[in-house]
C-alpha cells in the first residue's frame, strides 16, 4: 500500500495538466486504460490467484508503477526546473488546511479495513474485497467525469455568473453520474454470475449499494468543491470528520448484524453526512437551493431502479439482460426529462460560459 501511494504520486501533475489544458481526450484515454487494467488484474489476483485483499493492492501497485514510468518520461520531456517562492507560499496557504482533512479520509479507510477484518469471516471478507474491487471501476469513471469538469469550474469561479454556470454544470454531471452508476448497478448481477466463481456470486448485492452510494457521492463532490472554491479549506476538516464518524458508526452498529451487506451503506452514510455539512457551509443561496429537489429525486430514482432490478430474473440470463436494458433506457429518458437535457442541450451548455 505504501509503495502504491509513492508510485501513484507520479501521475498527479501530468493528469492535472491534461485537465487544466483542456486535453480531455488524453485524460479519458489514460483513465479508461487504467480502468481496464484494474479489472483484469483484480480478477487475476483475487479470483485466479486467490490472494484476497493483498491481490487488490498488488494489482494497484503494478498499474501505478507502469504509469509512474510513463509519466516520469512525460515530465522530463515537457518540463524544466524552476522555483517561484511566491507561488509556493500561496499554494501552501491554500492547501495546508486540506492536509488534515485528507488524513481523516485515509484514517477512515484504515479504520474501516481493520473493522472489516475483525467483524467478518474469511469468506465474507473475500466477498467484500471483490465487491470493492468491482465498484472501484464505477468510481474510476465517475471520478474521471468530475476531473473533466473540475478545471473549468475553478476558472469560472471568479465570474459574476458563476452560480448560473454551476447549476448548468451540475445538471449534466448529476445526469451522467446517475446513468453510469445505475447502468453498472443494473447489470452487475449478470456480469458477476458469468465471470466469477460461485463463492463470489453474492458480491453483486454489495456492488449495487455502492453504485447507489456513488450517485450520492457525485452531489457531495460538487458541494465540497464549492467550499474549497470559496476558500473555506479549514472547514473541510470538520466535514471529513463528520463523514468518518458516520461511516464508522454504521460499520460498528450494523456489520455485526448484517455482515458484509451493511458495508455499502457505511459509504452512503458518509457521503450524505458530508453533503449536509457542506450544504450548510456554502454561502451562495442560489447554489444551495437551485434544483436540489431534482437532484434528490434523481438519487432516489437511481436507488429505486437499482434495487428493483433485484426482483427481475426470468430464467434466461440474456432475456433478463434485455428486459433490464429496456428499463435502463426508460430511466435514461426520465433523467433527461427531469433535467430537461438533450444531446443538443448538453453540447450547448458545455460550450457556453454563461
CSV table of C-alpha atoms in Angstrom, one decimal:
chain,number,residue,atom,x,y,z
A,1,UNK,CA,0.0,0.0,0.0
A,2,UNK,CA,2.9,2.4,0.8
A,3,UNK,CA,4.6,1.6,-2.5
A,4,UNK,CA,1.3,2.2,-4.3
A,5,UNK,CA,1.0,5.6,-2.7
A,6,UNK,CA,4.5,6.5,-3.7
A,7,UNK,CA,4.2,5.4,-7.4
A,8,UNK,CA,0.7,6.9,-7.7
A,9,UNK,CA,2.0,10.3,-6.8
A,10,UNK,CA,3.9,10.4,-10.1
A,11,UNK,CA,0.7,10.8,-12.1
A,12,UNK,CA,-0.8,13.7,-10.1
A,13,UNK,CA,0.8,16.5,-12.0
A,14,UNK,CA,0.5,15.1,-15.6
A,15,UNK,CA,-3.1,14.1,-15.1
A,16,UNK,CA,-4.0,17.6,-13.7
A,17,UNK,CA,-2.1,19.1,-16.6
A,18,UNK,CA,-4.4,17.3,-19.0
A,19,UNK,CA,-7.4,18.7,-17.2
A,20,UNK,CA,-6.2,22.3,-16.9
A,21,UNK,CA,-5.1,22.5,-20.5
A,22,UNK,CA,-8.5,21.0,-21.6
A,23,UNK,CA,-6.9,17.9,-23.1
A,24,UNK,CA,-9.9,15.8,-22.0
A,25,UNK,CA,-9.3,13.1,-24.7
A,26,UNK,CA,-5.9,12.1,-23.3
A,27,UNK,CA,-7.2,12.2,-19.8
A,28,UNK,CA,-10.1,9.9,-20.7
A,29,UNK,CA,-7.8,7.5,-22.6
A,30,UNK,CA,-5.5,7.2,-19.7
A,31,UNK,CA,-8.4,6.7,-17.2
A,32,UNK,CA,-10.0,4.1,-19.5
A,33,UNK,CA,-6.8,2.1,-19.9
A,34,UNK,CA,-6.3,2.2,-16.1
A,35,UNK,CA,-9.9,1.0,-15.5
A,36,UNK,CA,-9.5,-1.9,-17.9
A,37,UNK,CA,-6.1,-2.9,-16.4
A,38,UNK,CA,-7.6,-2.6,-12.9
A,39,UNK,CA,-10.5,-5.0,-13.7
A,40,UNK,CA,-8.2,-7.6,-15.5
A,41,UNK,CA,-5.6,-7.6,-12.7
A,42,UNK,CA,-8.1,-7.7,-9.9
A,43,UNK,CA,-9.8,-10.7,-11.4
A,44,UNK,CA,-6.4,-12.4,-12.0
A,45,UNK,CA,-5.1,-11.9,-8.4
A,46,UNK,CA,-8.2,-12.1,-6.4
A,47,UNK,CA,-10.3,-14.7,-8.3
A,48,UNK,CA,-7.5,-16.5,-10.2
A,49,UNK,CA,-4.6,-16.5,-7.7
A,50,UNK,CA,-7.0,-16.2,-4.6
A,51,UNK,CA,-4.8,-13.6,-2.9
A,52,UNK,CA,-7.8,-11.7,-1.4
A,53,UNK,CA,-7.1,-8.1,-0.2
A,54,UNK,CA,-3.4,-8.5,-0.9
A,55,UNK,CA,-4.3,-9.1,-4.6
A,56,UNK,CA,-6.1,-5.8,-4.8
A,57,UNK,CA,-3.2,-3.8,-3.5
A,58,UNK,CA,-0.8,-5.8,-5.7
A,59,UNK,CA,-2.9,-5.0,-8.8
A,60,UNK,CA,-3.0,-1.3,-7.9
A,61,UNK,CA,0.8,-1.3,-7.3
A,62,UNK,CA,1.5,-2.8,-10.8
A,63,UNK,CA,-0.7,-0.3,-12.5
A,64,UNK,CA,0.7,2.7,-10.6
A,65,UNK,CA,4.2,1.5,-11.3
A,66,UNK,CA,3.6,1.3,-15.0
A,67,UNK,CA,2.1,4.7,-15.2
A,68,UNK,CA,4.8,6.2,-12.9
A,69,UNK,CA,7.4,5.2,-15.5
A,70,UNK,CA,5.3,6.6,-18.4
A,71,UNK,CA,4.6,9.9,-16.6
A,72,UNK,CA,8.2,10.3,-15.4
A,73,UNK,CA,9.3,10.2,-19.1
A,74,UNK,CA,6.4,12.7,-19.9
A,75,UNK,CA,7.5,15.1,-17.1
A,76,UNK,CA,11.2,15.0,-18.2
A,77,UNK,CA,10.2,15.9,-21.8
A,78,UNK,CA,7.7,18.6,-21.0
A,79,UNK,CA,9.3,20.5,-18.1
A,80,UNK,CA,12.4,22.2,-16.8
A,81,UNK,CA,13.4,23.1,-13.2
A,82,UNK,CA,12.0,26.4,-11.9
A,83,UNK,CA,11.3,27.7,-8.4
A,84,UNK,CA,9.0,30.6,-7.6
A,85,UNK,CA,8.8,31.3,-3.8
A,86,UNK,CA,5.6,33.4,-4.0
A,87,UNK,CA,3.8,30.7,-5.9
A,88,UNK,CA,4.9,28.1,-3.3
A,89,UNK,CA,3.7,30.3,-0.4
A,90,UNK,CA,0.3,30.9,-2.0
A,91,UNK,CA,0.0,27.2,-2.7
A,92,UNK,CA,0.8,26.2,0.9
A,93,UNK,CA,-1.5,28.8,2.5
A,94,UNK,CA,-4.4,27.4,0.4
A,95,UNK,CA,-3.6,23.7,0.6
A,96,UNK,CA,-2.1,23.1,4.0
A,97,UNK,CA,-5.6,23.1,5.8
A,98,UNK,CA,-6.6,20.3,3.4
A,99,UNK,CA,-3.8,18.0,4.7
A,100,UNK,CA,-5.6,17.1,8.0
A,101,UNK,CA,-8.8,16.6,6.0
A,102,UNK,CA,-7.1,14.2,3.7
A,103,UNK,CA,-5.5,12.4,6.6
A,104,UNK,CA,-9.0,11.9,8.1
A,105,UNK,CA,-10.1,10.3,4.8
A,106,UNK,CA,-7.1,7.9,5.0
A,107,UNK,CA,-7.8,7.2,8.6
A,108,UNK,CA,-11.4,6.4,7.8
A,109,UNK,CA,-10.4,3.9,5.2
A,110,UNK,CA,-7.8,2.3,7.5
A,111,UNK,CA,-10.2,2.0,10.4
A,112,UNK,CA,-13.0,0.5,8.3
A,113,UNK,CA,-10.5,-2.0,6.9
A,114,UNK,CA,-9.5,-3.0,10.4
A,115,UNK,CA,-13.1,-3.3,11.5
A,116,UNK,CA,-13.9,-5.4,8.4
A,117,UNK,CA,-11.1,-7.8,9.1
A,118,UNK,CA,-12.2,-8.2,12.7
A,119,UNK,CA,-16.0,-8.4,12.2
A,120,UNK,CA,-16.2,-10.5,9.0
A,121,UNK,CA,-15.4,-14.2,8.4
A,122,UNK,CA,-12.8,-15.1,5.9
A,123,UNK,CA,-15.4,-16.0,3.2
A,124,UNK,CA,-17.3,-12.7,3.8
A,125,UNK,CA,-14.0,-10.8,3.7
A,126,UNK,CA,-13.3,-12.3,0.2
A,127,UNK,CA,-16.7,-11.3,-1.0
A,128,UNK,CA,-16.3,-7.8,0.4
A,129,UNK,CA,-12.8,-7.4,-1.3
A,130,UNK,CA,-14.3,-8.5,-4.7
A,131,UNK,CA,-17.2,-6.1,-4.3
A,132,UNK,CA,-14.9,-3.1,-3.5
A,133,UNK,CA,-12.7,-4.0,-6.5
A,134,UNK,CA,-15.7,-4.2,-8.9
A,135,UNK,CA,-17.2,-1.0,-7.6
A,136,UNK,CA,-13.8,0.8,-7.9
A,137,UNK,CA,-14.4,0.7,-11.7
A,138,UNK,CA,-17.6,2.7,-11.2
A,139,UNK,CA,-15.6,5.2,-9.0
A,140,UNK,CA,-12.9,5.5,-11.7
A,141,UNK,CA,-15.4,6.5,-14.4
A,142,UNK,CA,-17.4,8.9,-12.2
A,143,UNK,CA,-14.1,10.5,-10.8
A,144,UNK,CA,-12.8,10.8,-14.4
A,145,UNK,CA,-16.0,12.6,-15.3
A,146,UNK,CA,-15.6,15.0,-12.4
A,147,UNK,CA,-12.0,15.7,-13.3
A,148,UNK,CA,-13.0,16.6,-16.8
A,149,UNK,CA,-15.3,19.3,-15.5
A,150,UNK,CA,-13.3,20.5,-12.5
A,151,UNK,CA,-10.8,22.9,-14.2
A,152,UNK,CA,-13.5,24.9,-15.9
A,153,UNK,CA,-15.4,25.1,-12.7
A,154,UNK,CA,-12.4,26.7,-11.0
A,155,UNK,CA,-11.8,29.0,-13.9
A,156,UNK,CA,-15.4,30.2,-13.8
A,157,UNK,CA,-15.4,30.7,-10.1
A,158,UNK,CA,-14.5,34.4,-10.2
A,159,UNK,CA,-17.1,35.2,-12.9
A,160,UNK,CA,-20.2,37.2,-11.9
A,161,UNK,CA,-22.5,34.5,-13.4
A,162,UNK,CA,-20.7,31.6,-11.6
A,163,UNK,CA,-23.9,30.4,-9.8
A,164,UNK,CA,-25.8,30.0,-13.0
A,165,UNK,CA,-22.8,28.2,-14.6
A,166,UNK,CA,-22.6,25.9,-11.6
A,167,UNK,CA,-26.2,24.9,-11.8
A,168,UNK,CA,-26.0,24.1,-15.5
A,169,UNK,CA,-22.8,22.1,-15.0
A,170,UNK,CA,-24.5,20.3,-12.0
A,171,UNK,CA,-27.4,19.2,-14.2
A,172,UNK,CA,-25.0,17.4,-16.7
A,173,UNK,CA,-22.7,16.0,-14.1
A,174,UNK,CA,-25.5,14.5,-12.0
A,175,UNK,CA,-27.4,13.1,-15.0
A,176,UNK,CA,-24.3,11.4,-16.4
A,177,UNK,CA,-23.2,10.2,-13.0
A,178,UNK,CA,-26.6,8.6,-12.4
A,179,UNK,CA,-26.6,6.9,-15.8
A,180,UNK,CA,-23.1,5.4,-15.2
A,181,UNK,CA,-23.9,4.2,-11.6
A,182,UNK,CA,-27.4,2.8,-12.5
A,183,UNK,CA,-26.0,1.2,-15.6
A,184,UNK,CA,-23.4,-0.6,-13.6
A,185,UNK,CA,-25.8,-1.4,-10.8
A,186,UNK,CA,-28.5,-2.8,-13.0
A,187,UNK,CA,-26.2,-5.2,-15.0
A,188,UNK,CA,-23.7,-6.2,-12.3
A,189,UNK,CA,-25.6,-9.3,-11.2
A,190,UNK,CA,-25.3,-10.9,-14.7
A,191,UNK,CA,-21.7,-9.9,-15.0
A,192,UNK,CA,-20.8,-11.4,-11.7
A,193,UNK,CA,-22.7,-14.7,-12.4
A,194,UNK,CA,-21.0,-15.0,-15.8
A,195,UNK,CA,-17.4,-14.1,-14.8
A,196,UNK,CA,-16.8,-15.0,-11.2
A,197,UNK,CA,-16.6,-18.2,-9.2
A,198,UNK,CA,-19.8,-19.3,-7.4
A,199,UNK,CA,-18.5,-18.4,-4.0
A,200,UNK,CA,-18.3,-14.7,-5.0
A,201,UNK,CA,-21.8,-14.5,-6.6
A,202,UNK,CA,-23.3,-12.6,-3.7
A,203,UNK,CA,-20.9,-9.8,-4.2
A,204,UNK,CA,-23.2,-8.1,-6.7
A,205,UNK,CA,-25.6,-7.2,-3.8
A,206,UNK,CA,-22.9,-5.1,-2.2
A,207,UNK,CA,-21.8,-3.5,-5.5
A,208,UNK,CA,-25.4,-2.3,-6.1
A,209,UNK,CA,-25.4,-0.5,-2.8
A,210,UNK,CA,-22.0,1.0,-3.6
A,211,UNK,CA,-23.3,2.1,-7.1
A,212,UNK,CA,-26.2,3.9,-5.4
A,213,UNK,CA,-23.8,5.5,-2.9
A,214,UNK,CA,-21.7,6.9,-5.8
A,215,UNK,CA,-24.7,8.8,-7.1
A,216,UNK,CA,-24.9,10.5,-3.7
A,217,UNK,CA,-21.1,10.9,-3.8
A,218,UNK,CA,-21.5,12.9,-7.1
A,219,UNK,CA,-23.7,15.5,-5.5
A,220,UNK,CA,-21.4,15.6,-2.4
A,221,UNK,CA,-18.3,16.1,-4.6
A,222,UNK,CA,-19.9,19.3,-6.1
A,223,UNK,CA,-20.6,20.9,-2.8
A,224,UNK,CA,-17.4,20.0,-1.1
A,225,UNK,CA,-15.6,21.6,-4.1
A,226,UNK,CA,-17.6,24.8,-3.6
A,227,UNK,CA,-16.2,25.0,-0.1
A,228,UNK,CA,-12.7,24.9,-1.5
A,229,UNK,CA,-13.5,27.4,-4.2
A,230,UNK,CA,-14.9,29.8,-1.6
A,231,UNK,CA,-11.6,29.4,0.3
A,232,UNK,CA,-13.2,27.5,3.2
A,233,UNK,CA,-10.5,24.9,3.2
A,234,UNK,CA,-10.4,24.9,7.0
A,235,UNK,CA,-14.0,23.7,7.1
A,236,UNK,CA,-13.0,20.5,5.2
A,237,UNK,CA,-11.6,19.1,8.4
A,238,UNK,CA,-14.9,19.3,10.1
A,239,UNK,CA,-16.8,18.0,7.1
A,240,UNK,CA,-14.5,15.0,6.7
A,241,UNK,CA,-14.6,14.3,10.4
A,242,UNK,CA,-18.4,14.0,10.3
A,243,UNK,CA,-18.1,11.6,7.3
A,244,UNK,CA,-15.6,9.5,9.2
A,245,UNK,CA,-17.9,9.3,12.3
A,246,UNK,CA,-20.9,8.4,10.2
A,247,UNK,CA,-19.2,5.7,8.2
A,248,UNK,CA,-17.5,4.1,11.2
A,249,UNK,CA,-20.7,4.2,13.2
A,250,UNK,CA,-22.7,2.3,10.6
A,251,UNK,CA,-19.9,-0.3,10.4
A,252,UNK,CA,-19.8,-0.8,14.2
A,253,UNK,CA,-23.5,-0.9,14.6
A,254,UNK,CA,-24.7,-2.8,11.5
A,255,UNK,CA,-21.9,-5.0,10.3
A,256,UNK,CA,-22.2,-7.5,13.2
A,257,UNK,CA,-25.9,-7.8,12.4
A,258,UNK,CA,-26.0,-7.7,8.6
A,259,UNK,CA,-22.4,-8.7,7.8
A,260,UNK,CA,-20.9,-7.5,4.5
A,261,UNK,CA,-24.3,-6.3,3.3
A,262,UNK,CA,-24.0,-3.3,5.7
A,263,UNK,CA,-20.6,-2.1,4.4
A,264,UNK,CA,-22.1,-0.4,1.3
A,265,UNK,CA,-24.4,1.6,3.5
A,266,UNK,CA,-21.5,2.8,5.5
A,267,UNK,CA,-20.3,4.6,2.4
A,268,UNK,CA,-23.7,6.1,1.7
A,269,UNK,CA,-24.0,7.3,5.3
A,270,UNK,CA,-20.6,9.0,5.0
A,271,UNK,CA,-21.4,10.7,1.7
A,272,UNK,CA,-24.9,12.0,2.7
A,273,UNK,CA,-23.5,13.3,6.1
A,274,UNK,CA,-20.7,15.1,4.2
A,275,UNK,CA,-23.2,16.6,1.8
A,276,UNK,CA,-25.4,18.0,4.5
A,277,UNK,CA,-22.4,19.6,6.3
A,278,UNK,CA,-21.1,21.1,3.0
A,279,UNK,CA,-24.5,22.4,2.1
A,280,UNK,CA,-24.8,24.2,5.4
A,281,UNK,CA,-21.4,25.8,5.0
A,282,UNK,CA,-21.8,27.0,1.4
A,283,UNK,CA,-22.7,30.7,1.4
A,284,UNK,CA,-24.3,31.3,-2.0
A,285,UNK,CA,-28.0,30.8,-1.5
A,286,UNK,CA,-28.8,30.3,-5.2
A,287,UNK,CA,-26.3,27.5,-5.4
A,288,UNK,CA,-27.5,26.0,-2.1
A,289,UNK,CA,-31.2,25.8,-3.2
A,290,UNK,CA,-31.4,25.7,-7.0
A,291,UNK,CA,-32.7,22.4,-8.3
A,292,UNK,CA,-31.7,20.4,-5.2
A,293,UNK,CA,-35.1,18.7,-5.2
A,294,UNK,CA,-34.4,17.4,-8.7
A,295,UNK,CA,-31.0,16.1,-7.6
A,296,UNK,CA,-32.6,14.2,-4.7
A,297,UNK,CA,-35.3,12.9,-7.0
A,298,UNK,CA,-32.7,11.6,-9.3
A,299,UNK,CA,-30.8,10.0,-6.4
A,300,UNK,CA,-34.0,8.3,-5.1
A,301,UNK,CA,-35.0,7.2,-8.6
A,302,UNK,CA,-31.5,5.7,-9.1
A,303,UNK,CA,-31.7,3.7,-5.9
A,304,UNK,CA,-35.2,2.6,-6.8
A,305,UNK,CA,-34.2,1.3,-10.2
A,306,UNK,CA,-31.0,-0.4,-8.9
A,307,UNK,CA,-32.8,-2.3,-6.1
A,308,UNK,CA,-36.0,-3.0,-8.1
A,309,UNK,CA,-33.9,-4.9,-10.7
A,310,UNK,CA,-33.0,-7.4,-7.9
A,311,UNK,CA,-36.5,-8.8,-8.4
A,312,UNK,CA,-36.0,-9.3,-12.2
A,313,UNK,CA,-35.0,-12.8,-13.1
A,314,UNK,CA,-36.9,-14.7,-15.8
A,315,UNK,CA,-34.7,-17.8,-16.0
A,316,UNK,CA,-32.7,-17.0,-19.2
A,317,UNK,CA,-29.9,-14.6,-18.4
A,318,UNK,CA,-29.9,-13.0,-21.8
A,319,UNK,CA,-33.7,-12.3,-21.7
A,320,UNK,CA,-33.2,-10.8,-18.2
A,321,UNK,CA,-30.5,-8.5,-19.6
A,322,UNK,CA,-32.8,-7.5,-22.5
A,323,UNK,CA,-35.6,-6.6,-20.1
A,324,UNK,CA,-33.1,-4.7,-17.9
A,325,UNK,CA,-31.8,-2.8,-20.9
A,326,UNK,CA,-35.4,-1.6,-21.7
A,327,UNK,CA,-35.8,-0.5,-18.1
A,328,UNK,CA,-32.4,1.3,-18.2
A,329,UNK,CA,-33.3,3.1,-21.5
A,330,UNK,CA,-36.5,4.3,-19.9
A,331,UNK,CA,-34.5,5.5,-16.9
A,332,UNK,CA,-32.1,7.5,-19.1
A,333,UNK,CA,-35.1,9.2,-20.8
A,334,UNK,CA,-36.7,10.1,-17.5
A,335,UNK,CA,-33.4,11.6,-16.2
A,336,UNK,CA,-33.1,13.6,-19.4
A,337,UNK,CA,-36.6,14.8,-18.8
A,338,UNK,CA,-36.1,15.7,-15.2
A,339,UNK,CA,-33.1,17.9,-16.0
A,340,UNK,CA,-34.5,19.0,-19.4
A,341,UNK,CA,-31.5,17.7,-21.2
A,342,UNK,CA,-31.0,16.6,-24.8
A,343,UNK,CA,-27.7,15.9,-26.7
A,344,UNK,CA,-28.0,19.3,-28.3
A,345,UNK,CA,-28.6,21.0,-24.9
A,346,UNK,CA,-25.7,19.2,-23.3
A,347,UNK,CA,-23.4,20.4,-26.1
A,348,UNK,CA,-24.7,23.9,-25.8
A,349,UNK,CA,-24.1,24.0,-22.0
A,350,UNK,CA,-20.6,22.6,-22.4
A,351,UNK,CA,-19.7,25.3,-25.0
A,352,UNK,CA,-21.4,28.1,-23.1
A,353,UNK,CA,-19.8,30.0,-20.2
A,354,UNK,CA,-23.0,31.9,-19.5
